[in-house]
Tab-separated table of C-alpha atoms and ligand atoms in Angstrom:
chain	number	residue	atom	x	y	z
A	1	UNK	CA	-0.318	0.238	0.218
A	2	UNK	CA	1.213	3.654	-1.141
A	3	UNK	CA	-0.255	5.284	2.430
A	4	UNK	CA	1.795	4.789	5.066
A	5	UNK	CA	-1.118	5.003	8.031
A	6	UNK	CA	-0.296	6.874	11.862
A	7	UNK	CA	-0.437	3.487	12.786
A	8	UNK	CA	-2.116	4.562	16.254
A	9	UNK	CA	-6.490	5.374	16.690
A	10	UNK	CA	-7.126	8.252	18.668
A	11	UNK	CA	-9.358	7.432	22.147
A	12	UNK	CA	-8.836	11.709	23.657
A	13	UNK	CA	-8.639	14.255	21.896
A	14	UNK	CA	-7.937	17.853	22.284
A	15	UNK	CA	-10.116	20.454	20.554
A	16	UNK	CA	-8.414	22.789	18.057
A	17	UNK	CA	-9.674	26.527	18.946
A	18	UNK	CA	-10.183	27.791	14.845
A	19	UNK	CA	-9.344	31.721	14.391
A	20	UNK	CA	-9.384	33.243	11.392
A	21	UNK	CA	-6.916	35.627	9.579
A	22	UNK	CA	-8.884	39.080	10.900
A	23	UNK	CA	-7.967	37.753	14.339
A	24	UNK	CA	-4.284	36.364	13.796
A	25	UNK	CA	-3.738	39.529	12.202
A	26	UNK	CA	-4.348	41.353	16.083
A	27	UNK	CA	-3.174	38.556	17.474
A	28	UNK	CA	0.213	39.009	15.475
A	29	UNK	CA	0.109	42.821	16.342
A	30	UNK	CA	-0.559	42.071	20.240
A	31	UNK	CA	2.218	39.929	20.121
A	32	UNK	CA	4.800	42.196	18.330
A	33	UNK	CA	4.924	39.917	15.445
A	34	UNK	CA	6.949	37.604	17.883
A	35	UNK	CA	5.702	34.025	17.768
A	36	UNK	CA	6.895	32.698	21.439
A	37	UNK	CA	4.784	35.467	22.502
A	38	UNK	CA	1.419	33.973	20.731
A	39	UNK	CA	-0.919	32.099	23.725
A	40	UNK	CA	-1.334	27.968	22.146
A	41	UNK	CA	-5.122	28.338	22.667
A	42	UNK	CA	-4.716	30.731	19.692
A	43	UNK	CA	-2.574	28.260	17.054
A	44	UNK	CA	-4.190	26.034	15.821
A	45	UNK	CA	-1.169	23.596	14.206
A	46	UNK	CA	2.195	23.928	16.766
A	47	UNK	CA	4.523	23.248	14.727
A	48	UNK	CA	7.174	25.273	17.651
A	49	UNK	CA	9.272	21.938	18.686
A	50	UNK	CA	8.688	18.452	18.903
A	51	UNK	CA	10.281	18.729	23.051
A	52	UNK	CA	7.824	17.611	25.784
A	53	UNK	CA	5.002	17.716	22.893
A	54	UNK	CA	4.353	14.129	22.093
A	55	UNK	CA	1.111	12.236	22.549
A	56	UNK	CA	1.610	9.910	25.713
A	57	UNK	CA	-0.576	6.580	25.000
A	58	UNK	CA	-2.883	4.993	26.315
A	59	UNK	CA	-0.169	2.367	27.886
A	60	UNK	CA	1.637	5.569	29.318
A	61	UNK	CA	-1.015	6.829	31.091
A	62	UNK	CA	-1.970	3.525	32.403
A	63	UNK	CA	1.600	3.493	33.910
A	64	UNK	CA	1.186	6.930	35.329
A	65	UNK	CA	-1.440	5.626	37.320
A	66	UNK	CA	1.398	2.979	38.636
A	67	UNK	CA	4.147	5.783	40.009
A	68	UNK	CA	5.462	5.443	43.262
A	69	UNK	CA	6.334	8.727	45.096
A	70	UNK	CA	8.877	6.688	47.140
A	71	UNK	CA	11.307	9.242	47.843
A	72	UNK	CA	14.415	6.158	47.884
A	73	UNK	CA	13.821	3.031	45.622
A	74	UNK	CA	11.103	3.404	43.920
A	75	UNK	CA	9.653	0.251	42.150
A	76	UNK	CA	9.330	3.440	39.264
A	77	UNK	CA	13.013	4.510	39.052
A	78	UNK	CA	13.900	0.227	38.629
A	79	UNK	CA	11.061	0.277	36.004
A	80	UNK	CA	12.785	3.036	34.303
A	81	UNK	CA	16.592	1.686	34.704
A	82	UNK	CA	15.620	-1.679	33.357
A	83	UNK	CA	13.434	-0.239	30.290
A	84	UNK	CA	16.693	2.186	29.956
A	85	UNK	CA	19.424	-0.612	29.889
A	86	UNK	CA	17.464	-2.912	27.805
A	87	UNK	CA	18.412	-0.635	25.486
A	88	UNK	CA	21.786	1.385	26.530
A	89	UNK	CA	23.863	-0.887	28.125
A	90	UNK	CA	25.330	1.352	30.702
A	91	UNK	CA	26.440	0.201	34.187
A	92	UNK	CA	24.870	3.360	36.309
A	93	UNK	CA	21.439	5.093	35.288
A	94	UNK	CA	21.009	8.726	36.809
A	95	UNK	CA	16.688	10.602	36.153
A	96	UNK	CA	17.302	14.076	35.797
A	97	UNK	CA	14.623	16.142	34.829
A	98	UNK	CA	15.425	17.305	31.425
A	99	UNK	CA	18.071	16.849	29.097
A	100	UNK	CA	20.192	20.134	30.154
A	101	UNK	CA	20.366	18.588	33.508
A	102	UNK	CA	21.879	15.942	32.959
A	103	UNK	CA	24.761	18.016	30.611
A	104	UNK	CA	24.756	20.382	33.245
A	105	UNK	CA	25.850	17.509	35.846
A	106	UNK	CA	28.874	16.403	33.182
A	107	UNK	CA	30.020	19.272	32.409
A	108	UNK	CA	30.275	20.348	35.838
A	109	UNK	CA	32.992	17.373	36.307
A	110	UNK	CA	34.543	16.936	33.688
A	111	UNK	CA	34.233	19.974	31.800
A	112	UNK	CA	36.445	23.739	32.691
A	113	UNK	CA	38.852	26.344	32.057
A	114	UNK	CA	41.365	25.001	29.355
A	115	UNK	CA	38.732	21.701	27.926
A	116	UNK	CA	37.955	21.266	24.583
A	117	UNK	CA	35.116	18.993	23.941
A	118	UNK	CA	34.250	18.457	19.895
A	119	UNK	CA	31.517	16.971	18.835
A	120	UNK	CA	29.450	16.893	15.236
A	121	UNK	CA	27.250	19.730	16.700
A	122	UNK	CA	26.523	20.821	19.611
A	123	UNK	CA	23.370	21.812	20.426
A	124	UNK	CA	22.842	24.805	22.576
A	125	UNK	CA	21.659	23.760	25.607
A	126	UNK	CA	24.964	21.189	25.249
A	127	UNK	CA	27.141	24.085	23.973
A	128	UNK	CA	25.634	26.621	26.709
A	129	UNK	CA	26.187	24.264	29.524
A	130	UNK	CA	30.136	23.648	27.979
A	131	UNK	CA	30.653	27.304	27.905
A	132	UNK	CA	29.343	27.873	31.459
A	133	UNK	CA	31.914	25.911	32.964
A	134	UNK	CA	34.855	27.906	31.038
A	135	UNK	CA	35.084	24.856	28.874
A	136	UNK	CA	35.101	25.278	24.389
A	137	UNK	CA	32.808	23.235	23.038
A	138	UNK	CA	33.774	22.615	18.923
A	139	UNK	CA	31.639	21.495	16.351
A	140	UNK	CA	33.417	19.469	13.915
A	141	UNK	CA	30.388	18.446	11.469
A	142	UNK	CA	31.207	17.017	7.440
A	143	UNK	CA	31.177	19.553	4.708
A	144	UNK	CA	28.574	18.088	3.168
A	145	UNK	CA	26.273	19.272	6.224
A	146	UNK	CA	26.097	22.896	5.595
A	147	UNK	CA	25.300	22.223	1.627
A	148	UNK	CA	21.460	22.666	1.863
A	149	UNK	CA	21.219	20.401	-1.742
A	150	UNK	CA	24.052	17.897	-1.099
A	151	UNK	CA	21.813	14.545	-0.736
A	152	UNK	CA	24.277	12.792	1.801
A	153	UNK	CA	22.867	10.271	3.685
A	154	UNK	CA	24.232	11.112	6.395
A	155	UNK	CA	24.335	14.621	7.463
A	156	UNK	CA	24.890	14.703	11.220
A	157	UNK	CA	28.024	12.779	10.956
A	158	UNK	CA	31.392	14.273	12.604
A	159	UNK	CA	34.449	15.203	10.081
A	160	UNK	CA	37.022	12.488	11.542
A	161	UNK	CA	40.291	13.707	10.136
A	162	UNK	CA	39.354	16.794	11.731
A	163	UNK	CA	38.519	14.902	14.771
A	164	UNK	CA	41.655	13.047	13.943
A	165	UNK	CA	43.735	16.174	13.781
A	166	UNK	CA	41.983	17.817	17.153
A	167	UNK	CA	42.756	14.707	18.826
A	168	UNK	CA	46.408	15.142	17.897
A	169	UNK	CA	46.848	18.673	18.459
A	170	UNK	CA	44.871	18.764	21.682
A	171	UNK	CA	44.740	15.619	23.615
A	172	UNK	CA	45.643	16.727	27.035
A	173	UNK	CA	42.596	19.429	26.921
A	174	UNK	CA	39.681	17.060	25.888
A	175	UNK	CA	37.630	15.051	28.357
A	176	UNK	CA	35.781	13.544	26.463
A	177	UNK	CA	33.849	13.290	22.705
A	178	UNK	CA	30.297	13.484	22.110
A	179	UNK	CA	28.377	13.041	19.338
A	180	UNK	CA	24.533	14.304	18.896
A	181	UNK	CA	22.076	11.520	17.315
A	182	UNK	CA	20.145	12.678	15.359
A	183	UNK	CA	22.397	16.558	14.302
A	184	UNK	CA	19.152	18.306	15.664
A	185	UNK	CA	21.206	21.845	15.662
A	186	UNK	CA	22.068	20.440	11.857
A	187	UNK	CA	18.657	19.767	11.165
A	188	UNK	CA	18.017	16.574	12.497
A	189	UNK	CA	20.521	14.873	9.980
A	190	UNK	CA	21.535	11.252	11.430
A	191	UNK	CA	25.186	9.722	11.441
A	192	UNK	CA	25.882	6.669	10.468
A	193	UNK	CA	26.964	3.420	12.685
A	194	UNK	CA	30.512	3.695	10.641
A	195	UNK	CA	30.513	7.223	11.460
A	196	UNK	CA	30.047	6.795	15.212
A	197	UNK	CA	32.208	3.317	15.256
A	198	UNK	CA	35.043	5.165	13.948
A	199	UNK	CA	34.444	8.492	16.080
A	200	UNK	CA	34.751	5.291	19.306
A	201	UNK	CA	37.664	4.233	18.187
A	202	UNK	CA	39.639	7.839	17.646
A	203	UNK	CA	39.051	8.617	21.480
A	204	UNK	CA	39.658	5.621	22.044
A	205	UNK	CA	42.840	5.219	20.724
A	206	UNK	CA	43.681	8.183	23.308
A	207	UNK	CA	42.690	7.511	26.151
A	208	UNK	CA	39.301	9.111	25.665
A	209	UNK	CA	35.785	8.490	26.698
A	210	UNK	CA	32.897	8.593	24.241
A	211	UNK	CA	29.661	9.977	24.795
A	212	UNK	CA	26.479	10.236	22.828
A	213	UNK	CA	23.964	12.751	23.550
A	214	UNK	CA	20.988	10.869	22.338
A	215	UNK	CA	18.200	12.711	22.264
A	216	UNK	CA	16.574	11.318	19.277
A	217	UNK	CA	18.598	7.857	18.961
A	218	UNK	CA	15.603	6.201	18.068
A	219	UNK	CA	15.254	8.406	14.357
A	220	UNK	CA	18.922	8.027	13.749
A	221	UNK	CA	18.794	4.258	14.532
A	222	UNK	CA	15.731	4.132	11.555
A	223	UNK	CA	17.854	6.064	9.053
A	224	UNK	CA	21.155	3.909	9.483
A	225	UNK	CA	18.578	0.875	8.450
A	226	UNK	CA	16.975	2.233	5.776
A	227	UNK	CA	19.835	4.021	4.437
A	228	UNK	CA	23.320	2.317	5.941
A	229	UNK	CA	24.694	-0.591	3.879
A	230	UNK	CA	24.226	-4.004	5.741
A	231	UNK	CA	21.507	-2.740	8.048
A	232	UNK	CA	18.255	-3.342	6.700
A	233	UNK	CA	17.222	-6.913	7.379
A	234	UNK	CA	18.588	-5.647	11.386
A	235	UNK	CA	15.733	-5.577	14.099
A	236	UNK	CA	16.124	-1.004	15.172
A	237	UNK	CA	16.213	-2.481	19.191
A	238	UNK	CA	19.489	-4.249	18.028
A	239	UNK	CA	20.842	-0.582	15.730
A	240	UNK	CA	20.118	1.283	18.986
A	241	UNK	CA	22.012	-1.661	21.167
A	242	UNK	CA	25.223	-1.350	18.802
A	243	UNK	CA	24.788	2.346	18.428
A	244	UNK	CA	25.095	2.466	22.447
A	245	UNK	CA	27.914	-0.311	23.047
A	246	UNK	CA	30.227	2.014	20.931
A	247	UNK	CA	29.564	4.612	24.017
A	248	UNK	CA	31.398	5.597	27.423
A	249	UNK	CA	28.138	7.628	28.137
A	250	UNK	CA	25.144	9.391	27.088
A	251	UNK	CA	23.348	12.271	27.652
A	252	UNK	CA	19.724	12.204	27.057
A	253	UNK	CA	16.356	14.199	26.619
A	254	UNK	CA	13.455	12.087	27.689
A	255	UNK	CA	11.164	14.687	26.428
A	256	UNK	CA	11.908	13.430	22.795
A	257	UNK	CA	12.866	10.146	21.802
A	258	UNK	CA	10.977	8.468	24.578
A	259	UNK	CA	7.312	10.065	24.389
A	260	UNK	CA	7.695	11.032	27.435
A	261	UNK	CA	6.330	15.584	28.164
A	262	UNK	CA	9.348	16.298	30.938
A	263	UNK	CA	12.502	14.152	31.578
A	264	UNK	CA	16.012	12.609	31.401
A	265	UNK	CA	19.249	10.835	32.035
A	266	UNK	CA	22.529	10.806	32.269
A	267	UNK	CA	24.094	7.581	31.722
A	268	UNK	CA	28.100	6.218	32.605
A	269	UNK	CA	30.122	3.305	33.114
A	270	UNK	CA	32.903	4.653	35.115
A	271	UNK	CA	32.237	4.462	38.620
A	272	UNK	CA	34.155	7.121	39.869
A	273	UNK	CA	32.849	9.261	37.217
A	274	UNK	CA	28.943	8.101	38.599
A	275	UNK	CA	29.553	8.601	41.823
A	276	UNK	CA	30.481	12.476	41.502
A	277	UNK	CA	27.951	12.703	39.623
A	278	UNK	CA	25.442	10.990	42.172
A	279	UNK	CA	26.302	13.579	44.480
A	280	UNK	CA	25.943	16.859	42.628
A	281	UNK	CA	22.532	15.037	41.403
A	282	UNK	CA	21.676	15.440	44.858
A	283	UNK	CA	22.701	19.219	45.044
A	284	UNK	CA	21.075	20.090	42.213
A	285	UNK	CA	18.466	17.541	40.918
A	286	UNK	CA	17.082	14.780	43.692
A	287	UNK	CA	18.448	11.869	45.415
A	288	UNK	CA	19.300	9.340	42.506
A	289	UNK	CA	16.291	6.938	42.639
A	290	UNK	CA	14.069	9.613	41.492
A	291	UNK	CA	16.512	12.973	40.377
A	292	UNK	CA	14.568	15.465	39.475
A	293	UNK	CA	11.090	13.401	38.770
A	294	UNK	CA	8.190	12.160	40.310
A	295	UNK	CA	7.348	8.266	39.851
A	296	UNK	CA	4.902	8.751	37.613
A	297	UNK	CA	7.039	10.687	34.864
A	298	UNK	CA	9.921	7.303	35.310
A	299	UNK	CA	6.990	5.568	35.044
A	300	UNK	CA	5.823	7.176	31.221
A	301	UNK	CA	9.482	7.483	29.930
A	302	UNK	CA	9.568	3.632	30.776
A	303	UNK	CA	6.704	2.168	28.439
A	304	UNK	CA	8.015	5.332	26.099
A	305	UNK	CA	10.847	4.103	25.721
A	306	UNK	CA	9.504	-0.014	24.368
A	307	UNK	CA	7.056	2.537	21.948
A	308	UNK	CA	9.795	4.399	20.421
A	309	UNK	CA	11.531	1.798	18.369
A	310	UNK	CA	8.649	0.157	16.845
A	311	UNK	CA	9.552	0.067	13.947
A	312	UNK	CA	5.789	0.916	12.290
A	313	UNK	CA	6.083	3.757	14.660
A	314	UNK	CA	8.938	4.817	12.784
A	315	UNK	CA	8.022	4.064	9.551
A	316	UNK	CA	5.448	6.982	9.904
A	317	UNK	CA	7.450	9.244	11.978
A	318	UNK	CA	10.112	9.810	9.574
A	319	UNK	CA	7.540	9.768	6.599
A	320	UNK	CA	5.095	12.702	8.087
A	321	UNK	CA	8.229	15.189	7.773
A	322	UNK	CA	9.286	13.322	4.131
A	323	UNK	CA	4.985	14.064	3.291
A	324	UNK	CA	5.689	17.661	3.946
A	325	UNK	CA	8.653	17.995	2.496
A	326	UNK	CA	8.158	16.418	-0.873
A	327	UNK	CA	5.200	18.571	-1.475
A	328	UNK	CA	7.196	21.610	-0.201
A	329	UNK	CA	9.742	21.007	-2.866
A	330	UNK	CA	6.426	19.909	-5.342
A	331	UNK	CA	5.404	23.503	-5.287
A	332	UNK	CA	9.113	25.180	-4.936
A	333	UNK	CA	8.963	25.833	-1.713
A	334	UNK	CA	13.406	26.073	-0.775
A	335	UNK	CA	14.135	23.190	1.686
A	336	UNK	CA	16.808	21.462	3.674
A	337	UNK	CA	17.713	18.419	1.928
A	338	UNK	CA	17.466	15.213	2.754
A	339	UNK	CA	14.410	16.084	5.148
A	340	UNK	CA	15.879	15.037	8.744
A	341	UNK	CA	13.876	13.119	11.328
A	342	UNK	CA	12.002	15.534	13.564
A	343	UNK	CA	11.187	18.496	11.226
A	344	UNK	CA	10.706	19.985	8.073
A	345	UNK	CA	13.977	23.267	7.103
A	346	UNK	CA	11.886	25.635	4.872
A	347	UNK	CA	14.860	28.055	3.382
A	348	UNK	CA	13.083	31.025	3.678
A	349	UNK	CA	15.963	33.466	2.182
A	350	UNK	CA	15.597	31.504	-1.270
A	351	UNK	CA	11.620	31.421	-1.209
A	352	UNK	CA	11.842	35.059	0.324
A	353	UNK	CA	14.768	36.856	-2.049
A	354	UNK	CA	13.262	40.612	-1.925
A	355	UNK	CA	13.467	40.547	2.340
A	356	UNK	CA	17.274	40.972	2.682
A	357	UNK	CA	18.174	39.369	5.559
A	358	UNK	CA	18.473	42.398	8.707
A	359	UNK	CA	14.821	42.682	7.477
A	360	UNK	CA	14.452	38.747	8.820
A	361	UNK	CA	12.783	36.409	5.865
A	362	UNK	CA	12.511	34.019	8.208
A	363	UNK	CA	10.545	36.141	10.380
A	364	UNK	CA	9.030	36.777	7.780
A	365	UNK	CA	7.724	33.686	7.151
A	366	UNK	CA	6.937	32.297	10.562
A	367	UNK	CA	5.038	35.708	10.974
A	368	UNK	CA	2.565	34.316	7.403
A	369	UNK	CA	2.447	30.879	8.147
A	370	UNK	CA	1.245	32.017	11.250
A	371	UNK	CA	-1.450	34.714	9.931
A	372	UNK	CA	-2.550	32.924	6.785
A	373	UNK	CA	-2.691	29.420	8.561
A	374	UNK	CA	-2.750	29.685	12.412
A	375	UNK	CA	0.182	27.217	12.030
A	376	UNK	CA	3.304	28.681	14.659
A	377	UNK	CA	6.666	28.040	13.487
A	378	UNK	CA	10.462	28.573	14.781
A	379	UNK	CA	12.763	30.717	12.900
A	380	UNK	CA	16.146	29.720	12.527
A	381	UNK	CA	18.797	32.985	11.077
A	382	UNK	CA	19.592	36.611	11.713
A	383	UNK	CA	16.584	36.886	14.384
A	384	UNK	CA	18.016	34.047	16.371
A	385	UNK	CA	21.956	34.335	15.682
A	386	UNK	CA	22.371	37.991	13.928
A	387	UNK	CA	22.634	39.635	17.319
A	388	UNK	CA	26.372	39.985	18.119
A	389	UNK	CA	27.380	40.834	21.837
A	390	UNK	CA	28.995	44.132	21.393
A	391	UNK	CA	25.675	45.033	20.203
A	392	UNK	CA	25.286	45.010	16.723
A	393	UNK	CA	24.316	42.807	14.418
A	394	UNK	CA	24.736	40.685	11.050
A	395	UNK	CA	23.237	38.278	9.132
A	396	UNK	CA	23.457	34.648	9.863
A	397	UNK	CA	24.864	31.948	7.713
A	398	UNK	CA	20.926	30.920	6.817
A	399	UNK	CA	17.628	32.143	7.543
A	400	UNK	CA	15.306	28.872	7.355
A	401	UNK	CA	12.237	28.201	9.495
A	402	UNK	CA	12.176	25.447	11.300
A	403	UNK	CA	8.611	23.011	10.874
A	404	UNK	CA	9.177	20.625	13.755
A	405	UNK	CA	6.728	17.568	13.920
A	406	UNK	CA	5.430	16.594	17.266
A	407	UNK	CA	5.031	12.910	17.925
A	408	UNK	CA	1.582	11.126	17.471
A	409	UNK	CA	-0.006	14.847	17.870
A	410	UNK	CA	-1.636	15.834	14.161
A	411	UNK	CA	-2.748	13.483	11.286
A	412	UNK	CA	-2.700	13.184	7.605
A	413	UNK	CA	-5.116	15.505	6.883
A	414	UNK	CA	-2.932	18.300	9.396
A	415	UNK	CA	-0.195	17.676	7.361
A	416	UNK	CA	-2.132	18.508	3.762
A	417	UNK	CA	-3.272	21.915	5.656
A	418	UNK	CA	0.297	22.971	6.255
A	419	UNK	CA	0.655	22.072	2.770
A	420	UNK	CA	-1.984	24.306	1.420
A	421	UNK	CA	-0.638	27.421	3.779
A	422	UNK	CA	2.525	26.511	2.016
A	423	UNK	CA	0.808	27.619	-1.794
A	424	UNK	CA	-1.130	30.448	-0.478
A	425	UNK	CA	2.124	31.771	0.921
A	426	UNK	CA	3.972	31.322	-2.756
A	427	UNK	CA	1.324	32.798	-4.569
A	428	UNK	CA	1.368	36.280	-2.377
A	429	UNK	CA	4.752	35.577	-1.773
A	430	UNK	CA	5.734	39.257	-3.733
A	431	UNK	CA	4.060	40.612	-0.793
A	432	UNK	CA	5.238	39.432	2.210
A	433	UNK	CA	6.942	42.186	4.079
A	434	UNK	CA	10.028	42.040	5.831
A	435	UNK	CA	10.364	43.407	9.591
A	436	UNK	CA	12.062	45.724	11.901
A	437	UNK	CA	13.039	45.293	16.215
A	438	UNK	CA	11.857	47.573	17.585
A	439	UNK	CA	13.020	46.879	21.417
A	440	UNK	CA	15.445	43.435	22.012
A	441	UNK	CA	17.312	42.383	25.244
A	442	UNK	CA	20.974	41.700	24.808
A	443	UNK	CA	21.213	37.857	24.694
A	444	UNK	CA	18.751	35.154	22.595
A	445	UNK	CA	16.663	38.444	22.059
A	446	UNK	CA	14.135	35.829	19.302
A	447	UNK	CA	12.775	34.674	22.858
A	448	UNK	CA	11.094	38.242	23.481
A	449	UNK	CA	12.147	40.572	20.677
A	450	UNK	CA	9.378	43.347	19.711
A	451	UNK	CA	8.815	43.519	15.762
A	452	UNK	CA	7.236	46.196	13.388
A	453	UNK	CA	6.150	44.963	9.629
A	454	UNK	CA	8.027	47.437	7.146
A	455	UNK	CA	5.840	48.926	4.311
O	1	PLP	C1	16.433	18.864	23.678
O	1	PLP	C2	17.576	18.572	23.662
O	1	PLP	C3	18.576	18.476	24.731
O	1	PLP	C4	17.937	19.537	25.702
O	1	PLP	O1	17.377	18.259	26.169
O	1	PLP	P1	16.043	19.054	27.527
O	1	PLP	O2	15.096	17.974	27.309
O	1	PLP	O3	15.432	20.377	26.393
O	1	PLP	O4	16.961	20.167	28.266
O	1	PLP	C5	20.158	18.370	24.836
O	1	PLP	N1	20.302	17.811	23.451
O	1	PLP	C6	19.508	17.570	22.364
O	1	PLP	C7	19.967	16.794	20.941
O	1	PLP	C8	18.385	18.289	22.016
O	1	PLP	O5	17.801	17.804	20.855
């Protein structure tokens, strides 16, 4: 069959409040054309992020009721630990309230001034935690990652020659080597098993531990199964176990590939590192059998981890984004190819070439998507990255708009609707106007900047 159906039925629904173009124009004005200022009740299709927005299954909600809230030694913790170790056989599993808490604990121990942490691409919270410790975060993704038209199947791969050179040059400063799967900051592009293995071997040859930021491990494993030579006959769970068997530790946000609305963990093999991490955990998150979580959250994650490696789910998941991507390409909308695991990235600078980067074509497109269709997306471009520490601004490398797909939340008709809104945007693109910033904070301006539309 050609149609890949949603591999679930809907038991509990949340109504979408329908709004009109006129109503949304008023809401945009009140929010100063910043979509972070729009109440989610006023959004019809919310593609702002795939983080924490998953629909939990009936089995997960059932597990929530079973959650045991004992301070120490809760059975919920043991179910959580067993589910993690079933896929990721690390000796120590340390729950945290989300991924960045795991990063903060890890880098408070192995970071610090003078240290250098290489990765394919650090996610922004990872980079933030590394830099907050005084260390330097280095991104070494392959050159193809920067070429939107390159159809390389594993654009999340690390450049092994550059990693080898860095290890040779700065070995004494490097406490560990990290890899992000999939590469979120690089568009949700996967890393091959061969590249993970080679990076792990390189790290180990210099005596360095190898860590995986595993937030989208299941999507990455699915891409390995579909795209890597010799992997197509294998079970996704076996590929996942192979990926993590290469590593000495991992950080994780359960808000991504664990179908949970909150949660994360740090896992390591090293006993000394685990002891230091647990001491830190007790100060900042909580006792080691609950981290920053309720017992019910741990149970939701335990069930979510069983469901996320379901191959029918993963086929549907990756297809959802490809489906939108194919239709946008047919409309002539430039997107980052191949489509990543959790999102479609639209190249707004090429779609709206009459809007210069400093009039924010990405923001202009995101505003139009909301105005015309009630769709919330996220600018990833000059608004997000253009602000310089000295108060000036310059064009970001690219002006993209990310359509991130929450897991198991929207159906194919929602996807068709998104495409239809793009049809209208393409038809009226010459009239799309840029914006100017009327006020902004000194850092991370995309969250709170206020805009005005140019005439
Ligand atoms: C979301 C994310 C994180 C941080 O996780 P939070 O749960 O949001 O703190 C770290 N790395 C990657 C790749 C992510 O996508």
